Amino acid sequence: MGGEIQIRSGSLAAGELRRAVSEHVPGAAVQFEVREPASDYRVGIDATVVVAVVSGSASVLSALITGIFSLMAARRSGSANIVIRSADGRSIEFPADTSAEEIPRLVELTRQLDRPSIELP
């Protein structure tokens, strides 16, 4: 599964989200970019997103998802949910305090999604 994964947050601006996620993802295997939406229309909310550029390996995707869990734990967002959504609308929703033992299963489910995006509280 290589490619790009959009990451959005309901509580952090894109620049803050980029810094926060990159601090929790070890190594340089994932690159983070802040991107403006492709549309010329203005919206009432910040539509800027963080894009994680991920290589094809499951270990890199696992590092990204583990880093997101670390970020959520640091922000004490345990009661909130993280949603991973595919381009066709399928989604996986799970609590931010999901155990480390469940991460490999979430990585495998995410690898099966077409152009996944991650939505954080």
PDB file of C-alpha atoms in Angstrom:
ATOM      1  CA  MET A   1       0.000   0.000   0.000  1.00  0.00           C
ATOM      2  CA  GLY A   2       2.204   2.994  -0.824  1.00  0.00           C
ATOM      3  CA  GLY A   3       0.958   6.456  -1.422  1.00  0.00           C
ATOM      4  CA  GLU A   4      -0.599   9.311   0.437  1.00  0.00           C
ATOM      5  CA  ILE A   5      -2.864   9.357   3.465  1.00  0.00           C
ATOM      6  CA  GLN A   6      -4.700  12.546   4.389  1.00  0.00           C
ATOM      7  CA  ILE A   7      -4.865  13.352   8.095  1.00  0.00           C
ATOM      8  CA  ARG A   8      -7.455  15.789   9.460  1.00  0.00           C
ATOM      9  CA  SER A   9      -8.140  16.982  12.976  1.00  0.00           C
ATOM     10  CA  GLY A  10     -11.182  18.687  14.404  1.00  0.00           C
ATOM     11  CA  SER A  11      -9.098  20.399  17.079  1.00  0.00           C
ATOM     12  CA  LEU A  12      -5.673  21.152  15.546  1.00  0.00           C
ATOM     13  CA  ALA A  13      -4.802  23.441  12.641  1.00  0.00           C
ATOM     14  CA  ALA A  14      -2.865  21.730   9.860  1.00  0.00           C
ATOM     15  CA  GLY A  15       0.529  23.176  10.846  1.00  0.00           C
ATOM     16  CA  GLU A  16       0.089  22.124  14.470  1.00  0.00           C
ATOM     17  CA  LEU A  17      -1.136  18.689  13.386  1.00  0.00           C
ATOM     18  CA  ARG A  18       1.891  18.206  11.125  1.00  0.00           C
ATOM     19  CA  ARG A  19       4.307  19.070  13.950  1.00  0.00           C
ATOM     20  CA  ALA A  20       2.451  16.924  16.484  1.00  0.00           C
ATOM     21  CA  VAL A  21       2.183  13.832  14.278  1.00  0.00           C
ATOM     22  CA  SER A  22       5.765  14.062  13.009  1.00  0.00           C
ATOM     23  CA  GLU A  23       7.026  14.177  16.615  1.00  0.00           C
ATOM     24  CA  HIS A  24       5.295  10.845  17.289  1.00  0.00           C
ATOM     25  CA  VAL A  25       6.344   8.999  14.124  1.00  0.00           C
ATOM     26  CA  PRO A  26       9.953   7.820  14.422  1.00  0.00           C
ATOM     27  CA  GLY A  27      12.460   7.965  11.587  1.00  0.00           C
ATOM     28  CA  ALA A  28      12.177   9.516   8.163  1.00  0.00           C
ATOM     29  CA  ALA A  29      10.099   6.759   6.540  1.00  0.00           C
ATOM     30  CA  VAL A  30       7.020   8.998   6.468  1.00  0.00           C
ATOM     31  CA  GLN A  31       7.096  12.537   5.112  1.00  0.00           C
ATOM     32  CA  PHE A  32       4.413  15.027   6.119  1.00  0.00           C
ATOM     33  CA  GLU A  33       3.157  17.866   3.936  1.00  0.00           C
ATOM     34  CA  VAL A  34       0.549  20.555   4.583  1.00  0.00           C
ATOM     35  CA  ARG A  35      -1.702  21.045   1.564  1.00  0.00           C
ATOM     36  CA  GLU A  36      -4.443  23.469   0.662  1.00  0.00           C
ATOM     37  CA  PRO A  37      -7.647  22.068  -0.856  1.00  0.00           C
ATOM     38  CA  ALA A  38      -7.771  21.858  -4.657  1.00  0.00           C
ATOM     39  CA  SER A  39     -10.968  23.926  -4.846  1.00  0.00           C
ATOM     40  CA  ASP A  40     -11.019  27.677  -5.413  1.00  0.00           C
ATOM     41  CA  TYR A  41     -14.100  28.018  -3.218  1.00  0.00           C
ATOM     42  CA  ARG A  42     -13.735  29.347   0.301  1.00  0.00           C
ATOM     43  CA  VAL A  43     -15.252  27.367   3.135  1.00  0.00           C
ATOM     44  CA  GLY A  44     -15.995  28.431   6.700  1.00  0.00           C
ATOM     45  CA  ILE A  45     -13.595  25.931   8.240  1.00  0.00           C
ATOM     46  CA  ASP A  46      -9.881  25.331   7.716  1.00  0.00           C
ATOM     47  CA  ALA A  47      -9.868  22.812   4.868  1.00  0.00           C
ATOM     48  CA  THR A  48      -6.074  22.504   4.851  1.00  0.00           C
ATOM     49  CA  VAL A  49      -4.941  18.927   5.450  1.00  0.00           C
ATOM     50  CA  VAL A  50      -1.766  17.133   6.407  1.00  0.00           C
ATOM     51  CA  VAL A  51      -0.724  14.473   3.933  1.00  0.00           C
ATOM     52  CA  ALA A  52       1.498  11.594   5.024  1.00  0.00           C
ATOM     53  CA  VAL A  53       3.540  10.256   2.128  1.00  0.00           C
ATOM     54  CA  VAL A  54       4.021   6.570   2.949  1.00  0.00           C
ATOM     55  CA  SER A  55       6.179   3.944   1.264  1.00  0.00           C
ATOM     56  CA  GLY A  56       4.692   0.568   0.391  1.00  0.00           C
ATOM     57  CA  SER A  57       5.727  -1.327   3.492  1.00  0.00           C
ATOM     58  CA  ALA A  58       3.399  -2.403   6.263  1.00  0.00           C
ATOM     59  CA  SER A  59       6.006  -1.431   8.856  1.00  0.00           C
ATOM     60  CA  VAL A  60       5.894   2.208   7.721  1.00  0.00           C
ATOM     61  CA  LEU A  61       2.086   2.252   7.872  1.00  0.00           C
ATOM     62  CA  SER A  62       2.312   0.625  11.301  1.00  0.00           C
ATOM     63  CA  ALA A  63       4.719   3.370  12.457  1.00  0.00           C
ATOM     64  CA  LEU A  64       2.276   6.030  11.246  1.00  0.00           C
ATOM     65  CA  ILE A  65      -0.724   4.484  13.008  1.00  0.00           C
ATOM     66  CA  THR A  66       1.298   3.824  16.185  1.00  0.00           C
ATOM     67  CA  GLY A  67       2.462   7.456  16.101  1.00  0.00           C
ATOM     68  CA  ILE A  68      -1.114   8.667  15.830  1.00  0.00           C
ATOM     69  CA  PHE A  69      -2.059   6.576  18.862  1.00  0.00           C
ATOM     70  CA  SER A  70       0.922   8.071  20.743  1.00  0.00           C
ATOM     71  CA  LEU A  71      -0.229  11.568  19.794  1.00  0.00           C
ATOM     72  CA  MET A  72      -3.756  10.868  20.991  1.00  0.00           C
ATOM     73  CA  ALA A  73      -2.445   9.420  24.273  1.00  0.00           C
ATOM     74  CA  ALA A  74      -0.254  12.503  24.793  1.00  0.00           C
ATOM     75  CA  ARG A  75      -3.275  14.719  24.195  1.00  0.00           C
ATOM     76  CA  ARG A  76      -5.346  12.544  26.563  1.00  0.00           C
ATOM     77  CA  SER A  77      -7.965  11.860  23.903  1.00  0.00           C
ATOM     78  CA  GLY A  78      -8.724   8.335  25.103  1.00  0.00           C
ATOM     79  CA  SER A  79     -12.500   8.693  25.000  1.00  0.00           C
ATOM     80  CA  ALA A  80     -12.464  10.067  21.438  1.00  0.00           C
ATOM     81  CA  ASN A  81     -12.598   7.990  18.262  1.00  0.00           C
ATOM     82  CA  ILE A  82     -10.196   7.850  15.339  1.00  0.00           C
ATOM     83  CA  VAL A  83     -11.786   7.175  11.946  1.00  0.00           C
ATOM     84  CA  ILE A  84      -9.971   5.790   8.914  1.00  0.00           C
ATOM     85  CA  ARG A  85     -12.105   6.314   5.816  1.00  0.00           C
ATOM     86  CA  SER A  86     -11.592   5.023   2.270  1.00  0.00           C
ATOM     87  CA  ALA A  87     -12.314   6.882  -0.954  1.00  0.00           C
ATOM     88  CA  ASP A  88     -15.425   4.740  -1.487  1.00  0.00           C
ATOM     89  CA  GLY A  89     -16.878   5.648   1.929  1.00  0.00           C
ATOM     90  CA  ARG A  90     -16.004   2.510   3.897  1.00  0.00           C
ATOM     91  CA  SER A  91     -14.597   3.319   7.309  1.00  0.00           C
ATOM     92  CA  ILE A  92     -12.966   1.856  10.378  1.00  0.00           C
ATOM     93  CA  GLU A  93     -13.710   3.594  13.676  1.00  0.00           C
ATOM     94  CA  PHE A  94     -11.916   2.812  16.906  1.00  0.00           C
ATOM     95  CA  PRO A  95     -11.215   4.477  20.256  1.00  0.00           C
ATOM     96  CA  ALA A  96      -8.018   6.486  20.613  1.00  0.00           C
ATOM     97  CA  ASP A  97      -7.055   4.327  23.589  1.00  0.00           C
ATOM     98  CA  THR A  98      -7.079   1.079  21.569  1.00  0.00           C
ATOM     99  CA  SER A  99      -4.429  -1.326  22.865  1.00  0.00           C
ATOM    100  CA  ALA A 100      -1.064  -1.794  21.142  1.00  0.00           C
ATOM    101  CA  GLU A 101      -2.002  -5.430  20.503  1.00  0.00           C
ATOM    102  CA  GLU A 102      -4.798  -4.276  18.168  1.00  0.00           C
ATOM    103  CA  ILE A 103      -2.555  -2.087  15.973  1.00  0.00           C
ATOM    104  CA  PRO A 104      -1.431  -4.886  13.591  1.00  0.00           C
ATOM    105  CA  ARG A 105      -5.084  -5.698  12.869  1.00  0.00           C
ATOM    106  CA  LEU A 106      -5.848  -2.015  12.216  1.00  0.00           C
ATOM    107  CA  VAL A 107      -2.831  -1.755   9.914  1.00  0.00           C
ATOM    108  CA  GLU A 108      -4.049  -4.742   7.904  1.00  0.00           C
ATOM    109  CA  LEU A 109      -7.565  -3.305   7.647  1.00  0.00           C
ATOM    110  CA  THR A 110      -6.142   0.063   6.577  1.00  0.00           C
ATOM    111  CA  ARG A 111      -3.993  -1.565   3.888  1.00  0.00           C
ATOM    112  CA  GLN A 112      -7.187  -2.933   2.326  1.00  0.00           C
ATOM    113  CA  LEU A 113      -8.749   0.530   1.937  1.00  0.00           C
ATOM    114  CA  ASP A 114      -8.556   2.565  -1.257  1.00  0.00           C
ATOM    115  CA  ARG A 115      -6.856   5.947  -0.603  1.00  0.00           C
ATOM    116  CA  PRO A 116      -7.422   6.003   3.167  1.00  0.00           C
ATOM    117  CA  SER A 117      -7.717   9.220   5.129  1.00  0.00           C
ATOM    118  CA  ILE A 118      -7.447   9.562   8.896  1.00  0.00           C
ATOM    119  CA  GLU A 119      -9.801  11.755  10.910  1.00  0.00           C
ATOM    120  CA  LEU A 120      -8.717  12.748  14.399  1.00  0.00           C
ATOM    121  CA  PRO A 121     -10.855  14.456  17.041  1.00  0.00           C
TER     122      PRO A 121
END
